[in-house]
PDB file of C-alpha atoms in Angstrom:
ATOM      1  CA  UNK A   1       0.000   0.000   0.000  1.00 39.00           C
ATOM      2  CA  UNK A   2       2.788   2.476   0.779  1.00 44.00           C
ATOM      3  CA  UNK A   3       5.108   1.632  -1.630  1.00 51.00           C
ATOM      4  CA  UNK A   4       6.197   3.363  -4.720  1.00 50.00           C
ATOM      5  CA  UNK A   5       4.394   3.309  -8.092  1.00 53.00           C
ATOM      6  CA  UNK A   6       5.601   4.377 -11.513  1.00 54.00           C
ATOM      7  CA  UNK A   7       3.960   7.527 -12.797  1.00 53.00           C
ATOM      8  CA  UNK A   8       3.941   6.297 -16.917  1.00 54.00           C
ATOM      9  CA  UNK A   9       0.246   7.612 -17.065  1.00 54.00           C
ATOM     10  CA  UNK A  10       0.450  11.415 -14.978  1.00 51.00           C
ATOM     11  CA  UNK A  11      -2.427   9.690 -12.887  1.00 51.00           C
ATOM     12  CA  UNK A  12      -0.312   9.368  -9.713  1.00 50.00           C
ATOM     13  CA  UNK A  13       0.678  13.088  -9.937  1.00 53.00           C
ATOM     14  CA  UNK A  14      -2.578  14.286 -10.398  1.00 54.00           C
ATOM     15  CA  UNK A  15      -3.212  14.663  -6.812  1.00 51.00           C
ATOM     16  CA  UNK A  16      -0.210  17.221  -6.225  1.00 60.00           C
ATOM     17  CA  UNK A  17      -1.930  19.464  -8.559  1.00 60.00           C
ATOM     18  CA  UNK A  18      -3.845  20.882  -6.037  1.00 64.00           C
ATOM     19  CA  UNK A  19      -1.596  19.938  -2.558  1.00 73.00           C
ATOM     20  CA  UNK A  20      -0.520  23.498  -0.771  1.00 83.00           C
ATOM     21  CA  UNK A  21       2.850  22.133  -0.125  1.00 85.00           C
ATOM     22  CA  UNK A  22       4.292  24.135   2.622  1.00 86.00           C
ATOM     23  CA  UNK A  23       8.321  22.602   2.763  1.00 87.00           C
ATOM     24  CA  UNK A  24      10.322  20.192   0.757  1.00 89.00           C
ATOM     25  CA  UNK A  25      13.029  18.069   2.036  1.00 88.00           C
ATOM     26  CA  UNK A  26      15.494  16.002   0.311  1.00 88.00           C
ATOM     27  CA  UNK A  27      17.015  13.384   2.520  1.00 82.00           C
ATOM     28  CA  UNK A  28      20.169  11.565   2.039  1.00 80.00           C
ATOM     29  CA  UNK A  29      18.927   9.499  -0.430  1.00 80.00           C
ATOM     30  CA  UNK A  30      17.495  11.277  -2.864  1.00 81.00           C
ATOM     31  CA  UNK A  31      13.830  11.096  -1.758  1.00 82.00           C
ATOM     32  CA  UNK A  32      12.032  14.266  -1.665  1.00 85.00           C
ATOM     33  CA  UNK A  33       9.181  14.882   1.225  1.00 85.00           C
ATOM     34  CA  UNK A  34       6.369  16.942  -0.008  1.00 85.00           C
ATOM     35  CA  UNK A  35       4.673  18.433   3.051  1.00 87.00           C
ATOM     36  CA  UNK A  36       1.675  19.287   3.019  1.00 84.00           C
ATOM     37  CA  UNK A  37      -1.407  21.630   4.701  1.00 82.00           C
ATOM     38  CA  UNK A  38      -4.007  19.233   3.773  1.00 78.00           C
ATOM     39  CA  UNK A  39      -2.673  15.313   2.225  1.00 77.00           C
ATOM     40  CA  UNK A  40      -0.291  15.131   4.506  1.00 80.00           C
ATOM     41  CA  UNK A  41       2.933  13.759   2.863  1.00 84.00           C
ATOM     42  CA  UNK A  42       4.530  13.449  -0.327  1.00 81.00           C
ATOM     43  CA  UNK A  43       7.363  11.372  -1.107  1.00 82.00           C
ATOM     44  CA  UNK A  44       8.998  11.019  -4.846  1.00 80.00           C
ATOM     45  CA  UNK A  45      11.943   9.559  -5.581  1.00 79.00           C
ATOM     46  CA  UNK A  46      14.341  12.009  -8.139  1.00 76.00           C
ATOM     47  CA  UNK A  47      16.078   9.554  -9.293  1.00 74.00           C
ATOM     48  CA  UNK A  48      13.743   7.002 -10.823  1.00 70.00           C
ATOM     49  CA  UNK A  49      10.406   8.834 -11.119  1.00 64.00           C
ATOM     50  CA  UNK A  50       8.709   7.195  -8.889  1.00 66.00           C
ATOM     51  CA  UNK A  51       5.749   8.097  -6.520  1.00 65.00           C
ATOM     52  CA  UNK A  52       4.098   7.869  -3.168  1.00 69.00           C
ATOM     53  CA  UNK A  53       1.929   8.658  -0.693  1.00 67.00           C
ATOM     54  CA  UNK A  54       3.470   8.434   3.020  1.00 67.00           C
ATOM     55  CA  UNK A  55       0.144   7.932   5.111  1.00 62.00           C
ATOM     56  CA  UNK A  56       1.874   5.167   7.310  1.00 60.00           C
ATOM     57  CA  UNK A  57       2.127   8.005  10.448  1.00 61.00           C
ATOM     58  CA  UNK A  58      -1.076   9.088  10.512  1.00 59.00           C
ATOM     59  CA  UNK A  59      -3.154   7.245  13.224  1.00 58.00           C
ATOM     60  CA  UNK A  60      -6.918   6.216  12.471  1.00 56.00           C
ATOM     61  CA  UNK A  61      -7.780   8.545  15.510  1.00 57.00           C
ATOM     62  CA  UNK A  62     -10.012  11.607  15.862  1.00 44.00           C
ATOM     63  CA  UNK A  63      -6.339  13.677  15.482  1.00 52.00           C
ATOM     64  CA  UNK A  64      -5.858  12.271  12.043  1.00 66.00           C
ATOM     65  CA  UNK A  65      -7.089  15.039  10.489  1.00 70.00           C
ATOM     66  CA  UNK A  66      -4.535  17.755  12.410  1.00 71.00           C
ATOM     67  CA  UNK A  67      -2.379  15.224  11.498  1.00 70.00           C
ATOM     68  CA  UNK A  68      -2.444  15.701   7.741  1.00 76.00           C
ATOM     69  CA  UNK A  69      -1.841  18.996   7.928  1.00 85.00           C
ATOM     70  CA  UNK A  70       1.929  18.719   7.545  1.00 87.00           C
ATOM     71  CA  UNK A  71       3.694  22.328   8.113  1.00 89.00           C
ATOM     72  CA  UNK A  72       7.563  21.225   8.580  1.00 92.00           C
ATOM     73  CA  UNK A  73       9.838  18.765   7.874  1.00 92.00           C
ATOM     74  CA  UNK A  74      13.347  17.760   8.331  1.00 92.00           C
ATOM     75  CA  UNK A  75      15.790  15.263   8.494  1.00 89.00           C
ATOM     76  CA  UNK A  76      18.840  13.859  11.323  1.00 89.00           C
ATOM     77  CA  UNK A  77      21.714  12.844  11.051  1.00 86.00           C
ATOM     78  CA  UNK A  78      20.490   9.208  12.043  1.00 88.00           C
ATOM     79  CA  UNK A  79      17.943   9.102   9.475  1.00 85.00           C
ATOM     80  CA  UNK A  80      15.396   9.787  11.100  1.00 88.00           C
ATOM     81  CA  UNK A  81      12.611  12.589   9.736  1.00 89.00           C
ATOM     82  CA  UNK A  82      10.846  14.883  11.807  1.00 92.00           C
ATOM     83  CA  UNK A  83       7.285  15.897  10.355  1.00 90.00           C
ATOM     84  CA  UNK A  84       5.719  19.188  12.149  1.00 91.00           C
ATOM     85  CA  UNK A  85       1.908  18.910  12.757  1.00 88.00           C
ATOM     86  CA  UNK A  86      -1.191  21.104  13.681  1.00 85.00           C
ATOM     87  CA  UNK A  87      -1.471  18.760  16.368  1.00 78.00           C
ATOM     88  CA  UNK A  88       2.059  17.036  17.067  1.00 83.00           C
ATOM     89  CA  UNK A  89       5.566  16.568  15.966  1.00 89.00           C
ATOM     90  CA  UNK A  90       5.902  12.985  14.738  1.00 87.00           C
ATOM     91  CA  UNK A  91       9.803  11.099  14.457  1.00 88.00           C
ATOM     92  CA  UNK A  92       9.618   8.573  11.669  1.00 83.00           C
ATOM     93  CA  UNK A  93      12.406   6.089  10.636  1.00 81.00           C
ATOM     94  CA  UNK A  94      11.930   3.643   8.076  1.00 76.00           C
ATOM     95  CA  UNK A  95       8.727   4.637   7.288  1.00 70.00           C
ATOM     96  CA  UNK A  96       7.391   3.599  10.534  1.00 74.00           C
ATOM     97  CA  UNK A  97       6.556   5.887  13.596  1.00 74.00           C
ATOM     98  CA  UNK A  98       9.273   5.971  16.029  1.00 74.00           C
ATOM     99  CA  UNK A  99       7.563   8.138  18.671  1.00 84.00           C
ATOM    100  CA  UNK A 100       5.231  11.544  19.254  1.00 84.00           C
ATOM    101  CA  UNK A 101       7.583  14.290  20.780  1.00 90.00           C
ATOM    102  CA  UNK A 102       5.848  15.760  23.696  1.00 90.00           C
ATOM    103  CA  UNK A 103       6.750  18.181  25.968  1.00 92.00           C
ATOM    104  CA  UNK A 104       7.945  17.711  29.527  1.00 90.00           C
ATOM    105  CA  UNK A 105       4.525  18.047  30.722  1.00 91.00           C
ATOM    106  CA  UNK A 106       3.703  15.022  28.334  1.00 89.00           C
ATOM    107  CA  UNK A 107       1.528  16.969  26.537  1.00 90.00           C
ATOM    108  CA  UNK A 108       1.433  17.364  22.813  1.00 89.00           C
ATOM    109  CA  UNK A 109       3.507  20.884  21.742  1.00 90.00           C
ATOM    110  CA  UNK A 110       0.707  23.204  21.561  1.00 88.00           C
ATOM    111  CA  UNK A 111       0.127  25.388  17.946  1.00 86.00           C
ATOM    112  CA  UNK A 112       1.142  25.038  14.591  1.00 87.00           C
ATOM    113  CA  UNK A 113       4.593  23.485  13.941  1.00 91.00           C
ATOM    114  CA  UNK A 114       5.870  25.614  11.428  1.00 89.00           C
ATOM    115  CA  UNK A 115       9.358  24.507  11.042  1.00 91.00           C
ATOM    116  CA  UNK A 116      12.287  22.329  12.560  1.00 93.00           C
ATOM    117  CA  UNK A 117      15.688  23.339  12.727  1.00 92.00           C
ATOM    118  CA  UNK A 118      18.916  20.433  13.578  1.00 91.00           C
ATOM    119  CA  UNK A 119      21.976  21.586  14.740  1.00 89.00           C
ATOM    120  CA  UNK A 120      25.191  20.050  14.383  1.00 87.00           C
ATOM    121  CA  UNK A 121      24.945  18.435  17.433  1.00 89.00           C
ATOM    122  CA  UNK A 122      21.881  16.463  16.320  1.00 91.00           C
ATOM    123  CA  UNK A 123      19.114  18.766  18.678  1.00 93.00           C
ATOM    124  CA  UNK A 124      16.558  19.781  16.855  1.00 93.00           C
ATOM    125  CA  UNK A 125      14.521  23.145  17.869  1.00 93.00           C
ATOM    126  CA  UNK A 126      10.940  23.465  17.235  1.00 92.00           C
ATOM    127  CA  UNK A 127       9.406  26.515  16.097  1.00 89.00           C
ATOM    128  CA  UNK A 128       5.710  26.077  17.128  1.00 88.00           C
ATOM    129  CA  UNK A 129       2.932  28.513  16.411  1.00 85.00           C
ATOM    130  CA  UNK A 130       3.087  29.531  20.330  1.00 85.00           C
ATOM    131  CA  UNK A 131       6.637  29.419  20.989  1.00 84.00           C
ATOM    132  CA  UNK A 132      10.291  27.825  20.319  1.00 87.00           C
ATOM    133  CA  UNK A 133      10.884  24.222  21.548  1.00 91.00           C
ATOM    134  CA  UNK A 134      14.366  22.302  22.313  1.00 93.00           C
ATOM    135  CA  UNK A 135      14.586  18.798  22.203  1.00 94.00           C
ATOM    136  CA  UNK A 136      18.135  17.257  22.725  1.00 93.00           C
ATOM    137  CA  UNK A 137      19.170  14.088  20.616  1.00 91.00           C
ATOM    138  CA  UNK A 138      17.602  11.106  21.817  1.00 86.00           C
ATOM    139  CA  UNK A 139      15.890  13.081  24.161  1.00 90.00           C
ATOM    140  CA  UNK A 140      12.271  11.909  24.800  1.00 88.00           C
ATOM    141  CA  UNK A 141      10.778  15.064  25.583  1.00 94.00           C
ATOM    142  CA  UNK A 142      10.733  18.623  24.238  1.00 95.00           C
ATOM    143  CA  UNK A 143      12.153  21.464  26.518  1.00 94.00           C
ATOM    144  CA  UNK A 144      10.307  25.272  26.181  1.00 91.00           C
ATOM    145  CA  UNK A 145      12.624  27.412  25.530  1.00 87.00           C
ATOM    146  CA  UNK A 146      10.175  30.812  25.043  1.00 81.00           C
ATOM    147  CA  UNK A 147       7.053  32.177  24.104  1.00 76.00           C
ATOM    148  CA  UNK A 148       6.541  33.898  20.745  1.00 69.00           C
ATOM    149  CA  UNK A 149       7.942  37.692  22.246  1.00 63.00           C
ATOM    150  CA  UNK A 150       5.662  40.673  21.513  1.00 53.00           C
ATOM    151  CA  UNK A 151       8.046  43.279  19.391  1.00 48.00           C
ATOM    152  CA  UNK A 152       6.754  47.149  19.394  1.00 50.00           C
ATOM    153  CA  UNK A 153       3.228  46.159  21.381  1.00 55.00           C
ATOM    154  CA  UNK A 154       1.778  43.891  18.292  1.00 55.00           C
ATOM    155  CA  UNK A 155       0.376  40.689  19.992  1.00 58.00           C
ATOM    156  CA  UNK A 156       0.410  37.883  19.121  1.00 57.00           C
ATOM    157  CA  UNK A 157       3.352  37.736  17.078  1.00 60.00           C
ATOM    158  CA  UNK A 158       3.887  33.868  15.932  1.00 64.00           C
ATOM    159  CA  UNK A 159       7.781  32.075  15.429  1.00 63.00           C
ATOM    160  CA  UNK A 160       7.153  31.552  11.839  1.00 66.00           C
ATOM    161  CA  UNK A 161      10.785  30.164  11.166  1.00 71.00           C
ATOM    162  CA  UNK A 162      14.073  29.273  12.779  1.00 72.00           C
ATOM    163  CA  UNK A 163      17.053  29.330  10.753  1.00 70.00           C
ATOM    164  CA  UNK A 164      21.410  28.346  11.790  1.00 63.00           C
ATOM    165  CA  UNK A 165      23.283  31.627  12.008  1.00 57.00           C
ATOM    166  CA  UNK A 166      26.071  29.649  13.113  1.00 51.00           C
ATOM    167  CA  UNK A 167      26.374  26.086  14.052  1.00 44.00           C
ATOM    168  CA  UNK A 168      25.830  26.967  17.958  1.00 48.00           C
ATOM    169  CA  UNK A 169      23.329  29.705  17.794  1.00 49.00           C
ATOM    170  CA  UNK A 170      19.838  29.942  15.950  1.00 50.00           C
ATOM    171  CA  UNK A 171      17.677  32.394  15.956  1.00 47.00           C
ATOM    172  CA  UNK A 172      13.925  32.686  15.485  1.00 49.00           C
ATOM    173  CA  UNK A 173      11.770  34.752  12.951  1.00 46.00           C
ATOM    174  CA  UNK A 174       8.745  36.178  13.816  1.00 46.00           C
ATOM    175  CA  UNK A 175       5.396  37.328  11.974  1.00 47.00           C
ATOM    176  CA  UNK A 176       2.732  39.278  13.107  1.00 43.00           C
TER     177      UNK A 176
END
């Protein structure tokens, strides 16, 4: 069921035609996520041409629908691919769920995941609709780090993006 098909007759494409992808990831071997807001993900494979559609972490659960909307994705070191939900942050390796990050609390990280950043040290910091998560390799939970701060009195502002200015330091982007 989740394994890739040839795309001879554009019929296996045709659903892309209308996905709002929202990030694209190329992982080590050549396999490109498509995330998206509402068919969750994408995967195609450059070199061959081949198709598919990655359902295998979505649970049959009243959450399924949060998670299909895919907002970020990214890859480890490891191998393992981190895909950012409106409802959780799920680690997948091998096509097979490894785990739901939570935070300390053991709750799911609340808002929008709109983007995951690795550093070189394999940690990978969440930017979340309502604020900026830390969650050290291996680690089973994800640390707050800080709420989404309110520049010039314009509230709420939102971390939108996190990007490496070096390989210790990130820092987050904010939209109002």
């Amino acid at each position: 069921q989740n394994t890739f098909k040839r795309d001879e007759s554009n019929q296996y494409w045709q659903p892309l035609s209308h996905a709002d992808i929202r990030q694209i990831h190329i992982d080590q071997s050549d396999i490109m996520w498509l995330a998206t807001r509402d068919s969750g993900v994408f995967k195609v494979d450059l070199t061959g041409g081949l198709f598919q559609h990655h359902t295998v972490y979505i649970e049959q659960s009243a959450h399924a629908e949060k998670a299909r909307q895919v907002w970020a994705i990214e890859a480890d070191a490891t191998g393992h691919v981190f895909l950012g939900t409106s409802d959780t942050l799920f680690k997948v390796k091998n096509n097979e769920v490894v785990e739901h990050i939570n935070t300390e609390q053991n709750n799911s990280i609340p808002g929008l995941i709109r983007d995951i950043e690795i550093d070189q040290q394999n940690n990978q910091w969440i930017a979340s609709s309502l604020g900026l998560y830390f969650l050290a390799d291996e680690a089973a939970n994800a640390e707050f780090i800080t709420t989404p701060f309110d520049l010039v009195g314009i509230s709420p502002a939102d971390i939108f993006s996190i990007e490496a200015v070096s390989y210790t330091h990130l820092r987050a982007h904010e939209t109002r």
